[in-house]
PDB file of C-alpha atoms in Angstrom:
ATOM      1  CA  UNK P   1      70.682-182.002 114.748  1.00 87.00           C
ATOM      2  CA  UNK P   2      69.092-184.793 112.674  1.00 87.00           C
ATOM      3  CA  UNK P   3      66.340-185.124 115.277  1.00 91.00           C
ATOM      4  CA  UNK P   4      65.409-181.435 114.992  1.00 92.00           C
ATOM      5  CA  UNK P   5      65.462-181.500 111.196  1.00 92.00           C
ATOM      6  CA  UNK P   6      63.227-184.573 111.123  1.00 92.00           C
ATOM      7  CA  UNK P   7      60.801-182.943 113.595  1.00 92.00           C
ATOM      8  CA  UNK P   8      60.740-179.788 111.475  1.00 91.00           C
ATOM      9  CA  UNK P   9      60.087-181.716 108.256  1.00 90.00           C
ATOM     10  CA  UNK P  10      57.401-183.896 109.848  1.00 90.00           C
ATOM     11  CA  UNK P  11      55.692-180.865 111.356  1.00 88.00           C
ATOM     12  CA  UNK P  12      55.715-178.935 108.089  1.00 85.00           C
ATOM     13  CA  UNK P  13      54.331-181.982 106.272  1.00 83.00           C
ATOM     14  CA  UNK P  14      51.529-182.532 108.794  1.00 84.00           C
ATOM     15  CA  UNK P  15      50.593-178.850 108.895  1.00 80.00           C
ATOM     16  CA  UNK P  16      50.396-178.676 105.114  1.00 78.00           C
ATOM     17  CA  UNK P  17      48.471-181.915 104.517  1.00 79.00           C
ATOM     18  CA  UNK P  18      46.103-182.203 107.491  1.00 83.00           C
ATOM     19  CA  UNK P  19      43.880-179.951 109.582  1.00 84.00           C
ATOM     20  CA  UNK P  20      46.756-179.237 111.970  1.00 84.00           C
ATOM     21  CA  UNK P  21      47.210-175.848 110.292  1.00 84.00           C
ATOM     22  CA  UNK P  22      44.104-174.821 112.251  1.00 87.00           C
ATOM     23  CA  UNK P  23      46.194-174.914 115.436  1.00 87.00           C
ATOM     24  CA  UNK P  24      48.165-171.960 114.075  1.00 87.00           C
ATOM     25  CA  UNK P  25      44.984-169.893 114.574  1.00 90.00           C
ATOM     26  CA  UNK P  26      45.002-170.325 118.374  1.00 92.00           C
ATOM     27  CA  UNK P  27      46.388-166.791 118.995  1.00 93.00           C
ATOM     28  CA  UNK P  28      43.337-165.408 117.156  1.00 92.00           C
ATOM     29  CA  UNK P  29      41.112-167.535 119.401  1.00 92.00           C
ATOM     30  CA  UNK P  30      42.764-166.214 122.570  1.00 94.00           C
ATOM     31  CA  UNK P  31      42.625-162.615 121.366  1.00 93.00           C
ATOM     32  CA  UNK P  32      38.951-162.899 120.396  1.00 92.00           C
ATOM     33  CA  UNK P  33      38.108-164.523 123.733  1.00 94.00           C
ATOM     34  CA  UNK P  34      39.811-161.658 125.575  1.00 94.00           C
ATOM     35  CA  UNK P  35      37.763-159.160 123.512  1.00 92.00           C
ATOM     36  CA  UNK P  36      34.550-160.904 124.581  1.00 91.00           C
ATOM     37  CA  UNK P  37      35.802-161.085 128.167  1.00 92.00           C
ATOM     38  CA  UNK P  38      36.499-157.321 128.054  1.00 93.00           C
ATOM     39  CA  UNK P  39      32.982-156.602 126.759  1.00 90.00           C
ATOM     40  CA  UNK P  40      31.300-158.946 129.246  1.00 90.00           C
ATOM     41  CA  UNK P  41      33.386-160.039 132.287  1.00 92.00           C
ATOM     42  CA  UNK P  42      30.962-162.890 133.002  1.00 92.00           C
ATOM     43  CA  UNK P  43      31.851-164.666 129.726  1.00 91.00           C
ATOM     44  CA  UNK P  44      33.365-168.073 130.409  1.00 93.00           C
ATOM     45  CA  UNK P  45      35.407-170.159 128.016  1.00 92.00           C
ATOM     46  CA  UNK P  46      32.554-172.668 127.747  1.00 92.00           C
ATOM     47  CA  UNK P  47      30.019-169.943 126.889  1.00 90.00           C
ATOM     48  CA  UNK P  48      32.480-168.491 124.364  1.00 91.00           C
ATOM     49  CA  UNK P  49      32.819-171.878 122.632  1.00 91.00           C
ATOM     50  CA  UNK P  50      29.049-172.408 122.712  1.00 90.00           C
ATOM     51  CA  UNK P  51      28.490-168.961 121.179  1.00 88.00           C
ATOM     52  CA  UNK P  52      31.010-169.456 118.356  1.00 88.00           C
ATOM     53  CA  UNK P  53      30.949-173.178 117.616  1.00 88.00           C
ATOM     54  CA  UNK P  54      27.576-174.559 118.725  1.00 86.00           C
ATOM     55  CA  UNK P  55      25.236-171.941 117.339  1.00 80.00           C
ATOM     56  CA  UNK P  56      27.183-169.239 115.465  1.00 81.00           C
ATOM     57  CA  UNK P  57      25.296-166.084 114.578  1.00 79.00           C
ATOM     58  CA  UNK P  58      26.139-163.424 112.020  1.00 84.00           C
ATOM     59  CA  UNK P  59      26.826-160.462 114.245  1.00 83.00           C
ATOM     60  CA  UNK P  60      29.134-157.450 114.050  1.00 85.00           C
ATOM     61  CA  UNK P  61      32.277-159.565 114.610  1.00 84.00           C
ATOM     62  CA  UNK P  62      31.364-162.266 112.065  1.00 85.00           C
ATOM     63  CA  UNK P  63      34.549-161.715 110.025  1.00 86.00           C
ATOM     64  CA  UNK P  64      36.686-162.317 113.126  1.00 87.00           C
ATOM     65  CA  UNK P  65      34.569-165.351 114.028  1.00 87.00           C
ATOM     66  CA  UNK P  66      35.407-166.908 110.664  1.00 87.00           C
ATOM     67  CA  UNK P  67      39.134-166.663 111.458  1.00 87.00           C
ATOM     68  CA  UNK P  68      38.818-168.878 114.555  1.00 90.00           C
ATOM     69  CA  UNK P  69      40.280-172.403 114.405  1.00 89.00           C
ATOM     70  CA  UNK P  70      38.065-175.186 113.057  1.00 86.00           C
ATOM     71  CA  UNK P  71      35.275-172.797 111.999  1.00 86.00           C
ATOM     72  CA  UNK P  72      36.054-172.935 108.304  1.00 82.00           C
ATOM     73  CA  UNK P  73      37.815-175.730 106.494  1.00 76.00           C
ATOM     74  CA  UNK P  74      39.723-175.603 103.287  1.00 72.00           C
ATOM     75  CA  UNK P  75      40.884-178.322 101.000  1.00 65.00           C
ATOM     76  CA  UNK P  76      44.564-178.398 101.732  1.00 60.00           C
ATOM     77  CA  UNK P  77      46.336-180.897  99.499  1.00 60.00           C
ATOM     78  CA  UNK P  78      44.370-182.463  96.700  1.00 61.00           C
ATOM     79  CA  UNK P  79      46.057-184.784  94.233  1.00 63.00           C
ATOM     80  CA  UNK P  80      44.296-185.819  91.070  1.00 68.00           C
ATOM     81  CA  UNK P  81      45.630-188.470  88.721  1.00 68.00           C
ATOM     82  CA  UNK P  82      44.230-188.911  85.263  1.00 75.00           C
ATOM     83  CA  UNK P  83      45.037-191.338  82.505  1.00 71.00           C
ATOM     84  CA  UNK P  84      45.699-190.066  79.040  1.00 75.00           C
ATOM     85  CA  UNK P  85      43.020-191.535  76.734  1.00 76.00           C
ATOM     86  CA  UNK P  86      45.621-192.018  73.990  1.00 76.00           C
ATOM     87  CA  UNK P  87      47.719-194.230  76.250  1.00 72.00           C
ATOM     88  CA  UNK P  88      47.870-197.872  75.233  1.00 72.00           C
ATOM     89  CA  UNK P  89      50.000-200.897  75.919  1.00 75.00           C
ATOM     90  CA  UNK P  90      51.007-203.138  73.064  1.00 77.00           C
ATOM     91  CA  UNK P  91      51.674-206.758  73.913  1.00 78.00           C
ATOM     92  CA  UNK P  92      53.531-208.844  71.373  1.00 76.00           C
ATOM     93  CA  UNK P  93      53.484-212.581  71.621  1.00 72.00           C
ATOM     94  CA  UNK P  94      56.775-214.149  70.635  1.00 70.00           C
ATOM     95  CA  UNK P  95      56.885-217.837  69.837  1.00 66.00           C
ATOM     96  CA  UNK P  96      60.131-219.438  70.896  1.00 61.00           C
ATOM     97  CA  UNK P  97      61.757-222.067  68.704  1.00 61.00           C
ATOM     98  CA  UNK P  98      61.743-225.685  69.847  1.00 58.00           C
ATOM     99  CA  UNK P  99      65.395-225.680  70.809  1.00 59.00           C
ATOM    100  CA  UNK P 100      65.938-223.638  73.906  1.00 58.00           C
ATOM    101  CA  UNK P 101      69.221-222.016  74.698  1.00 63.00           C
ATOM    102  CA  UNK P 102      70.585-222.259  78.178  1.00 63.00           C
ATOM    103  CA  UNK P 103      70.154-219.055  80.111  1.00 64.00           C
ATOM    104  CA  UNK P 104      73.340-218.401  82.012  1.00 60.00           C
ATOM    105  CA  UNK P 105      72.964-217.124  85.498  1.00 61.00           C
ATOM    106  CA  UNK P 106      75.328-214.615  87.007  1.00 57.00           C
ATOM    107  CA  UNK P 107      77.017-217.213  89.199  1.00 58.00           C
ATOM    108  CA  UNK P 108      77.553-220.076  86.715  1.00 57.00           C
ATOM    109  CA  UNK P 109      81.288-219.445  86.748  1.00 59.00           C
ATOM    110  CA  UNK P 110      81.453-219.737  90.545  1.00 61.00           C
ATOM    111  CA  UNK P 111      79.191-222.740  91.009  1.00 60.00           C
ATOM    112  CA  UNK P 112      80.467-226.290  90.945  1.00 63.00           C
ATOM    113  CA  UNK P 113      77.921-229.097  91.315  1.00 63.00           C
ATOM    114  CA  UNK P 114      80.643-231.567  92.184  1.00 66.00           C
ATOM    115  CA  UNK P 115      81.773-229.553  95.160  1.00 63.00           C
ATOM    116  CA  UNK P 116      78.283-229.392  96.666  1.00 63.00           C
ATOM    117  CA  UNK P 117      77.438-233.023  95.865  1.00 66.00           C
ATOM    118  CA  UNK P 118      80.611-234.277  97.545  1.00 66.00           C
ATOM    119  CA  UNK P 119      79.355-232.971 100.883  1.00 69.00           C
ATOM    120  CA  UNK P 120      76.708-235.683 101.069  1.00 71.00           C
ATOM    121  CA  UNK P 121      79.109-238.570 100.260  1.00 71.00           C
ATOM    122  CA  UNK P 122      80.366-240.819 103.072  1.00 72.00           C
ATOM    123  CA  UNK P 123      83.943-240.335 104.145  1.00 72.00           C
ATOM    124  CA  UNK P 124      86.545-242.119 102.013  1.00 72.00           C
ATOM    125  CA  UNK P 125      88.843-243.153 104.881  1.00 71.00           C
ATOM    126  CA  UNK P 126      88.002-244.349 108.367  1.00 61.00           C
TER     127      UNK P 126
END
């Protein structure tokens, strides 16, 4: 189930943020090709693509031609970030006194220098 949900989410993301949404227009492409094939049985797929993508002309089916995949492009997801001109950062310089306090770390209570230093001492009995 997780696999199908992740595929669904990835697909919806890619379709909404890239040109993959153009692939959803493939049924229009097939239908329009079949219309041309019905008008002229000698129309091949290559001649259909050449007619519509290589050198498109404004003919009677121009509105349908504009619905074909990868003919028109739209700006899908555009993000614009601006900075507020009134935004500023104030930096204060604080001078510390000469005597420094010890900063306690979170593990001071659990750390014993003597225990770790005793590891490197030679054995007491032989």
